[in-house]
Short mmCIF file of C-alpha atoms in Angstrom, two decimals:
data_model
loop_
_atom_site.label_atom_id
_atom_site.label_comp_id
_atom_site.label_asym_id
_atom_site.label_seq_id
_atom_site.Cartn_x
_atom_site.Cartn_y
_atom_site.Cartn_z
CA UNK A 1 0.00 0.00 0.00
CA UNK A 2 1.15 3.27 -0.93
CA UNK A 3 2.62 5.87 1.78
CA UNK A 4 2.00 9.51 1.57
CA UNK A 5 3.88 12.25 2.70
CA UNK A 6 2.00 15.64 2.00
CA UNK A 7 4.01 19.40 2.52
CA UNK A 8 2.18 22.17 1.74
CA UNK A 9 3.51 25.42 -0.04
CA UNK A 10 2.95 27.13 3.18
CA UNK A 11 4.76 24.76 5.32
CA UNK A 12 7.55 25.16 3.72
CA UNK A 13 10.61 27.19 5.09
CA UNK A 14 11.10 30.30 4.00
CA UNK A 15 14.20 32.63 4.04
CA UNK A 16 14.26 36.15 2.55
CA UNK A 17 17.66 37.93 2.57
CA UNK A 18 16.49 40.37 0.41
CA UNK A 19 18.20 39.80 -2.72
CA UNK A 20 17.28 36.02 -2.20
CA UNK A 21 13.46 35.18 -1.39
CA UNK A 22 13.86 30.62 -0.92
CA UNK A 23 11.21 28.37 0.13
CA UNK A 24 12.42 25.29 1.51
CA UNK A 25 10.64 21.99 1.51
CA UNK A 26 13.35 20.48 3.15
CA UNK A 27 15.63 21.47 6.13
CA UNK A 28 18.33 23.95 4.27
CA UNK A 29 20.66 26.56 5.65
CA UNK A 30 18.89 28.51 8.33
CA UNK A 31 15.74 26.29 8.38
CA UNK A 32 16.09 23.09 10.32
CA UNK A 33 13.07 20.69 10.79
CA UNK A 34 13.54 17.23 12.14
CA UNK A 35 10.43 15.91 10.14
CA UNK A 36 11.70 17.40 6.91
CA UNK A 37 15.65 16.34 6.35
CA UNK A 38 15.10 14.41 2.50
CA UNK A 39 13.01 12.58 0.78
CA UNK A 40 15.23 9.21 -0.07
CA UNK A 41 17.97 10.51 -2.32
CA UNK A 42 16.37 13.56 -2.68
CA UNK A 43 17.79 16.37 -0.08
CA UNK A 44 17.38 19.92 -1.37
CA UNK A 45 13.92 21.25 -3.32
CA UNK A 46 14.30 25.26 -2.95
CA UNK A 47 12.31 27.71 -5.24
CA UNK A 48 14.24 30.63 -5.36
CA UNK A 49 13.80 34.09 -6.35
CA UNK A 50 16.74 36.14 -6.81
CA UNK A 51 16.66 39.75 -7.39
CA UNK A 52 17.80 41.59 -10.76
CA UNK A 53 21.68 41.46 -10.54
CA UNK A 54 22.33 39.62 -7.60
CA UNK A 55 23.07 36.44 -6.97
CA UNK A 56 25.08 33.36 -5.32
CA UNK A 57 29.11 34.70 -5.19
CA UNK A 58 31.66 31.36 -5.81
CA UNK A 59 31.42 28.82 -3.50
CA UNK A 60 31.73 25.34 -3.15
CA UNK A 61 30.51 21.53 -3.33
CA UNK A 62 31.48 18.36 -3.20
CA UNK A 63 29.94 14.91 -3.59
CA UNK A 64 26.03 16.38 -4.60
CA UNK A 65 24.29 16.07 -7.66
CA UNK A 66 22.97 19.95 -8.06
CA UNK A 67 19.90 20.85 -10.82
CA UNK A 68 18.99 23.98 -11.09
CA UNK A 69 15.50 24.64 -13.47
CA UNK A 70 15.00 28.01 -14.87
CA UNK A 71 10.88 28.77 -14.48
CA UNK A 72 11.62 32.87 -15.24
CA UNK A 73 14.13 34.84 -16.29
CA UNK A 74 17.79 33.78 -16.99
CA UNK A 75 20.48 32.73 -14.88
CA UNK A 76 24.61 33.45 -14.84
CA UNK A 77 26.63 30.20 -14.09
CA UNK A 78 30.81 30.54 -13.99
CA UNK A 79 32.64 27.68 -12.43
CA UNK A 80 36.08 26.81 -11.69
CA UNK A 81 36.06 23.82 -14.68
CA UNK A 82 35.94 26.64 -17.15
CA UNK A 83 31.99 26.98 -17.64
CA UNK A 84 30.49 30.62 -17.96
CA UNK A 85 27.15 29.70 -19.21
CA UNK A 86 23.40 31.13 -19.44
CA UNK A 87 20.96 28.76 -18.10
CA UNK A 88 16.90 30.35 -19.37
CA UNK A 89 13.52 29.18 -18.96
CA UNK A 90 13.46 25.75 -20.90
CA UNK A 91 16.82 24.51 -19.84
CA UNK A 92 18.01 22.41 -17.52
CA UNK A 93 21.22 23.05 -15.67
CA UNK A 94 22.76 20.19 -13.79
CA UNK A 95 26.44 19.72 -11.92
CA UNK A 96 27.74 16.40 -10.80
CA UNK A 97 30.37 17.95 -7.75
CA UNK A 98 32.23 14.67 -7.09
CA UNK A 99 35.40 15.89 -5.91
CA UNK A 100 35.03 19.11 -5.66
CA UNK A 101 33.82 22.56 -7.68
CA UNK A 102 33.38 25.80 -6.95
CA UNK A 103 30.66 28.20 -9.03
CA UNK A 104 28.66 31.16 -9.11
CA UNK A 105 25.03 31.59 -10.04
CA UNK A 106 23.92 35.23 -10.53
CA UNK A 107 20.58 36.55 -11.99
CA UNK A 108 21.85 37.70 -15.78
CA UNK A 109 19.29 41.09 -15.31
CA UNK A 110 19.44 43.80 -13.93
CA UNK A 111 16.37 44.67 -12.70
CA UNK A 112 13.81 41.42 -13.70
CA UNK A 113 13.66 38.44 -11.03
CA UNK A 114 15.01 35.28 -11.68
CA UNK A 115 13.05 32.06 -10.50
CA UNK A 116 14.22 28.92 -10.37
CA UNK A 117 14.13 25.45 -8.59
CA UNK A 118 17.36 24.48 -6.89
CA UNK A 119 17.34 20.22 -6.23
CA UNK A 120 20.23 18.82 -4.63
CA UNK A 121 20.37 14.87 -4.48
CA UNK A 122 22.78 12.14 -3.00
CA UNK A 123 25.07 10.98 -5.36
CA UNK A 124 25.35 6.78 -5.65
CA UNK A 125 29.18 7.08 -6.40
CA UNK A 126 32.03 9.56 -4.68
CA UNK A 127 34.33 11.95 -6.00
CA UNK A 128 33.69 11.57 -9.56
CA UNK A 129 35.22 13.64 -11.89
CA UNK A 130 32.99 16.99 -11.26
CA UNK A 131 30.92 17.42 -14.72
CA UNK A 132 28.47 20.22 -15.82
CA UNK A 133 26.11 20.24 -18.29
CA UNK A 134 23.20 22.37 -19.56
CA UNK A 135 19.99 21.24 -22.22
CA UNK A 136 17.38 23.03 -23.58
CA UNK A 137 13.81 21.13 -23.96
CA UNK A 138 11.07 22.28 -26.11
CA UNK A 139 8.22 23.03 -23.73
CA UNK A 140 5.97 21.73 -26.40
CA UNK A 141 7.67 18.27 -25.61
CA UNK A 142 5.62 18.41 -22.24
CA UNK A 143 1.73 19.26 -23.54
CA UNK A 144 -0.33 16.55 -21.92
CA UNK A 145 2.42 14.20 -21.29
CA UNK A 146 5.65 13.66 -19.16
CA UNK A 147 8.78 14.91 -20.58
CA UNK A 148 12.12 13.17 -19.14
CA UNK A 149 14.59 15.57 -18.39
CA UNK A 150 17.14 13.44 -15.83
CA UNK A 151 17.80 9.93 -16.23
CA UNK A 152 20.78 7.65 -14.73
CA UNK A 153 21.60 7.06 -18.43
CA UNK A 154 23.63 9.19 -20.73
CA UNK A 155 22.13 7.70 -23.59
CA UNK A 156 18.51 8.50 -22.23
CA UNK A 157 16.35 11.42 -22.86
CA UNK A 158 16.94 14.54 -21.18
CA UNK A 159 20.34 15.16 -19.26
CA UNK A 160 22.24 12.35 -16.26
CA UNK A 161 23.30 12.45 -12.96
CA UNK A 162 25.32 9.57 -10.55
CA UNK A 163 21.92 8.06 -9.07
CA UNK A 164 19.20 5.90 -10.07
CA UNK A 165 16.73 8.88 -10.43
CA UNK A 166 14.26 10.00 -13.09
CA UNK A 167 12.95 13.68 -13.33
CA UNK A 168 10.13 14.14 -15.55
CA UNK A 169 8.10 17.68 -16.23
CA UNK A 170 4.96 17.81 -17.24
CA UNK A 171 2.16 20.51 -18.86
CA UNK A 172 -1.55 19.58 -18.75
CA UNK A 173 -4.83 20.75 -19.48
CA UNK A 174 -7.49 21.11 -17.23
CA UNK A 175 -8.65 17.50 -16.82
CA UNK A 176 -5.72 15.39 -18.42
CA UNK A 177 -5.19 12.17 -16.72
CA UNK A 178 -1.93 10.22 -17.17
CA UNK A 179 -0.30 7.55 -15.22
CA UNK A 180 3.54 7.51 -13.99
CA UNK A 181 5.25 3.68 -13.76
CA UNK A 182 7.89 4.40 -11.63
CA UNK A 183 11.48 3.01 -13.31
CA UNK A 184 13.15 0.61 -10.53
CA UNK A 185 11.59 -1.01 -7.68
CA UNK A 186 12.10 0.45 -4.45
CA UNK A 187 12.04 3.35 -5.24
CA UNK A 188 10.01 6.41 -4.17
CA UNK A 189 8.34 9.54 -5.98
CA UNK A 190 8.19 13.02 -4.66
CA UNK A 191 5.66 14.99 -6.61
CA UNK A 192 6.11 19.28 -6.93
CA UNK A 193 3.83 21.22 -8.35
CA UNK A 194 4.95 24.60 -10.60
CA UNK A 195 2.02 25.48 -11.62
CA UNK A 196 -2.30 25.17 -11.18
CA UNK A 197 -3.43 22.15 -8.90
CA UNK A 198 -3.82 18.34 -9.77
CA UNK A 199 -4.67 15.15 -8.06
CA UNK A 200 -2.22 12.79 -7.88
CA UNK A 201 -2.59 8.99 -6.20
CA UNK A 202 -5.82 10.35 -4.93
CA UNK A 203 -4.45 13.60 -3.06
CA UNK A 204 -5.18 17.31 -4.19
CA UNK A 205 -2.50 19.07 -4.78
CA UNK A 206 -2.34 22.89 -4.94
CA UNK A 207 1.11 25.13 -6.75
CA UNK A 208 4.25 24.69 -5.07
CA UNK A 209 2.80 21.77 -2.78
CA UNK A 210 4.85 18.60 -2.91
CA UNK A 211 3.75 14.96 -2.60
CA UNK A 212 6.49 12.17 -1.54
CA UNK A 213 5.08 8.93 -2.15
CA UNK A 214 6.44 5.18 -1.62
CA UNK A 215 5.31 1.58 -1.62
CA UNK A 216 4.17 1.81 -5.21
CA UNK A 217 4.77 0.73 -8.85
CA UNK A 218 2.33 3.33 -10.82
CA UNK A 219 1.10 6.84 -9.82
CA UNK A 220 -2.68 8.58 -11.48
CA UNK A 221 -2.04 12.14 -11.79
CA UNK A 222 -4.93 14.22 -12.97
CA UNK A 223 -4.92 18.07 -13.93
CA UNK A 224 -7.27 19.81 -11.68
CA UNK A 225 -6.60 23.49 -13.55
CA UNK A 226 -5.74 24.36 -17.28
CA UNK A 227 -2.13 25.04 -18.41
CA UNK A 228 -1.03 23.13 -14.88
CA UNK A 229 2.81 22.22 -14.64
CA UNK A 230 4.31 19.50 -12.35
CA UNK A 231 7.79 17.94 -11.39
CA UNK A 232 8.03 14.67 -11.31
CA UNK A 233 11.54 13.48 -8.63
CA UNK A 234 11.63 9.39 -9.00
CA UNK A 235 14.67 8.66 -6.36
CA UNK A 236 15.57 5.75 -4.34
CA UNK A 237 14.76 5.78 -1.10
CA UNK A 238 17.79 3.71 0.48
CA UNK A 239 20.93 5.98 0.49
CA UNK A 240 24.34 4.19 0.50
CA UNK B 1 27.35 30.21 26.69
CA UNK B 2 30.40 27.88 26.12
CA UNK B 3 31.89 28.18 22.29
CA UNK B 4 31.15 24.97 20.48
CA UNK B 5 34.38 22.90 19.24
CA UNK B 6 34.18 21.37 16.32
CA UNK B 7 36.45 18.81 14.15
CA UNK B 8 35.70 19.02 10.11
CA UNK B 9 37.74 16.74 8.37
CA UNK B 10 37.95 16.55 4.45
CA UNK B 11 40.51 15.81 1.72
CA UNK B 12 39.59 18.45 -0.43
CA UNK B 13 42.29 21.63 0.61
CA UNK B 14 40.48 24.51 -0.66
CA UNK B 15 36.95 23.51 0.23
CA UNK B 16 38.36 22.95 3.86
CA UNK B 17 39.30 26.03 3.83
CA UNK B 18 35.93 27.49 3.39
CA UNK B 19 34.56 25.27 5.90
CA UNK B 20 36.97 26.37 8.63
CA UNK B 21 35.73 29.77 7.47
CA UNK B 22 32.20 29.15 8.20
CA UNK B 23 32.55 26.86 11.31
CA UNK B 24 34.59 29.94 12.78
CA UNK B 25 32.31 32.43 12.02
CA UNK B 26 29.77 32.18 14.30
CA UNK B 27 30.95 34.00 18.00
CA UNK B 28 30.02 31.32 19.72
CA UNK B 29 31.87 28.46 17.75
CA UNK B 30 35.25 26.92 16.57
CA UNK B 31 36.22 25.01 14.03
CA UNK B 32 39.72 23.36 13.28
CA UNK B 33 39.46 21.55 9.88
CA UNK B 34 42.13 19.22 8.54
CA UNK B 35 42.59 16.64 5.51
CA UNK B 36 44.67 13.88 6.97
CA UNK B 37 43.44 11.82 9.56
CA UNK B 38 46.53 11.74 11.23
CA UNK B 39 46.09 15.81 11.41
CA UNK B 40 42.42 14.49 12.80
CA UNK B 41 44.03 12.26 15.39
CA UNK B 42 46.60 15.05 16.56
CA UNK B 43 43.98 17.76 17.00
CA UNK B 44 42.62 15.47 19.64
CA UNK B 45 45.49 15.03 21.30
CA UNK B 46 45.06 19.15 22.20
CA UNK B 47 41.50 19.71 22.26
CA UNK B 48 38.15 18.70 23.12
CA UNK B 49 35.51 18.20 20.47
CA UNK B 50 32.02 18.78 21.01
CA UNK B 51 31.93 17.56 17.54
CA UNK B 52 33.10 16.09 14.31
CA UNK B 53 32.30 16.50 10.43
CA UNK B 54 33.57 13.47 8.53
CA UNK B 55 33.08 15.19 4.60
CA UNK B 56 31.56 12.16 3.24
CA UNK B 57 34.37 12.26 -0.01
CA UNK B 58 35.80 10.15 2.39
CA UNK B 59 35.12 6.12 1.75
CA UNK B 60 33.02 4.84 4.07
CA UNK B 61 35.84 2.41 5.15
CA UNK B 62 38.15 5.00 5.82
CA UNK B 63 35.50 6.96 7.74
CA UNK B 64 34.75 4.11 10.45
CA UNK B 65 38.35 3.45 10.86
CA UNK B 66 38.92 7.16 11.65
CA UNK B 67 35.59 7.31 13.76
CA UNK B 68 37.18 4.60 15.82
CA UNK B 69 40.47 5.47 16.89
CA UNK B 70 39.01 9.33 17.13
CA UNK B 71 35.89 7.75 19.99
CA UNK B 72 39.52 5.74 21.53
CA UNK B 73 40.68 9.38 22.38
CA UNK B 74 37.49 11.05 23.02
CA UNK B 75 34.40 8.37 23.85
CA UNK B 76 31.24 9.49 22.91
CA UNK B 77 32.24 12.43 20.85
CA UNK B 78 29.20 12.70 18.13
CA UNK B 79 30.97 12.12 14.24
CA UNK B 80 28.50 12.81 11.73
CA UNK B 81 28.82 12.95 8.11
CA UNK B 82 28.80 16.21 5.77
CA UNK B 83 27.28 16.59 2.89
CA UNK B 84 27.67 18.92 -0.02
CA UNK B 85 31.29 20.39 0.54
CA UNK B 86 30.15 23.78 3.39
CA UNK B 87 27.49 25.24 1.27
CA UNK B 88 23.62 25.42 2.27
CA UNK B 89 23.70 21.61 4.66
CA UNK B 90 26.35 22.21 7.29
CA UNK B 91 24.42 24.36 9.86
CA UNK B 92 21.75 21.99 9.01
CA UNK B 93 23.97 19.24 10.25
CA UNK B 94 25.39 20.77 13.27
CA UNK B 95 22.06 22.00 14.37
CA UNK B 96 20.69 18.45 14.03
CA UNK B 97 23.65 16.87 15.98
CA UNK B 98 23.75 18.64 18.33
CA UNK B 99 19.67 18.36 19.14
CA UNK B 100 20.54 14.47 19.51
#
């Protein structure tokens, strides 16, 4: 039987530094909630807005598999492997920090917000070689169906990361009904919604809420709203 | 209120150094980060640890051996693992340590 675990936008922790408005689902930084640490592999879901010209100065990571998704505006990335990139609405930025990297991530206007979801999971093998790389879907890819954007696999659709997870997006109108078949058993699902409201394994879901769910092969989402986005985190739940 | 003492230890120079950085910024705590273990095991020989950061770059084989020998020279000291090389988790960590 499946297992629910339900957080709600507004339980989420927030932090506003001025330049930096983040809601955190789970425990990050300055927020610390013993009920809320990860979700299986998955450790860091923040939606960030960052104000026009500001941003995160170089710092660094190690041993974290860091995707960053563009919903408005456009952001800077430099890094110490040689990357000085733009990452837009559309793309998908992702860094594999193995043994160590150092970047910066700064809003590439001057005066226009940049939002984007920052997703930090456990990696399943240790100081790889740190890698970065950037895609750009075609939102049209994601109309009333689930576009794969992460995959173990390099050869798979979308981009890769060290860890048997799946990231799907998805765009739906206002009734669309789809089902998700999760890709290894044992796994678990954690369910975020961008935009409008859906149902998903029988719970309503409202925008930003997020849904982990285990103990199940197969997931019915349904779009509640019209134009209504979701993120789809497949992970394992066991961490080595 | 007694500063906090804490041990990071990671093999990765410069992020250490931005680690020791943020464990010593906070008034009311110190850090002493190293990237040998036998740097780990002589910084016990001088001070007490409230606590210690094993970065988790290190293999889980190395980290028990070190977590041994370091709970030979100070039983019961709390070694936890850190995640993500200093940025965003490791207050996270200490606060949830330290509310074992």
């Amino acid at each position: 039987m499946a297992t629910h675990t339900l957080h709600t936008a507004a339980t989420r922790g927030h932090a506003d530094h001025g330049w930096l408005s983040s809601h955190q689902t789970f425990s990050f930084a300055g927020y610390y909630n013993p009920e809320r640490v990860h979700f299986g592999a998955l450790r860091v879901l923040n939606d960030d807005v960052v104000a026009g010209g500001k941003g995160f100065g170089s710092h660094p990571h190690d041993n974290m598999e860091i995707i960053s998704i563009p919903l408005e505006g456009q952001l800077e990335h430099k890094d110490n492997l040689g990357h000085t990139q733009a990452i837009h609405q559309g793309d998908i930025q992702i860094m594999s920090t193995g043994s160590g990297v150092f970047h910066s991530e700064y809003n590439g206007h001057p005066t226009k917000a940049v939002k984007f979801l920052q997703i930090w999971v456990f990696p399943n093998k240790l100081n790889v070689t740190p890698r970065y790389d950037q895609i750009t879907l075609n939102p049209a890819d994601r109309h009333n169906t689930l576009q794969q954007i992460i995959s173990p696999n390099p050869d798979d659709a979308g981009t890769w990361l060290y860890q048997d997870a799946w990231f799907h997006l998805g765009r739906f109108d206002a009734g669309f009904a789809t089902t998700y078949n999760l890709k290894k058993q044992g796994n678990g699902v954690y369910v975020f919604v961008i935009k409008g409201s859906f149902t998903v394994d029988g719970q309503t879901l409202a925008e930003r809420d997020g849904l982990g769910i285990t103990g199940t092969d197969n997931i019915a989402i349904t779009a509640n709203s019209a134009d209504a986005e979701l993120l789809i985190m497949e992970v394992p739940m066991q961490i080595n | 209120m007694q500063a906090l003492h804490i041990l990071a230890i990671g093999r990765n120079p410069e992020i250490m150094a931005v680690i020791d950085r943020l464990l010593n910024t906070p008034e009311n705590r110190t850090g002493t980060t190293v990237t040998t273990d036998e740097e780990a095991r002589a910084a016990f020989q001088n001070t007490t640890f409230d606590l210690v950061l094993l970065c988790v770059g290190i293999s889980e084989q190395e980290g028990a051996a070190l977590t041994t020998q370091l709970l030979q020279l100070q039983p019961g000291v709390p070694v936890i693992r850190h995640y993500g090389g200093g940025s965003g988790l490791l207050d996270n960590e200490i606060q949830a340590a330290l509310a074992k």
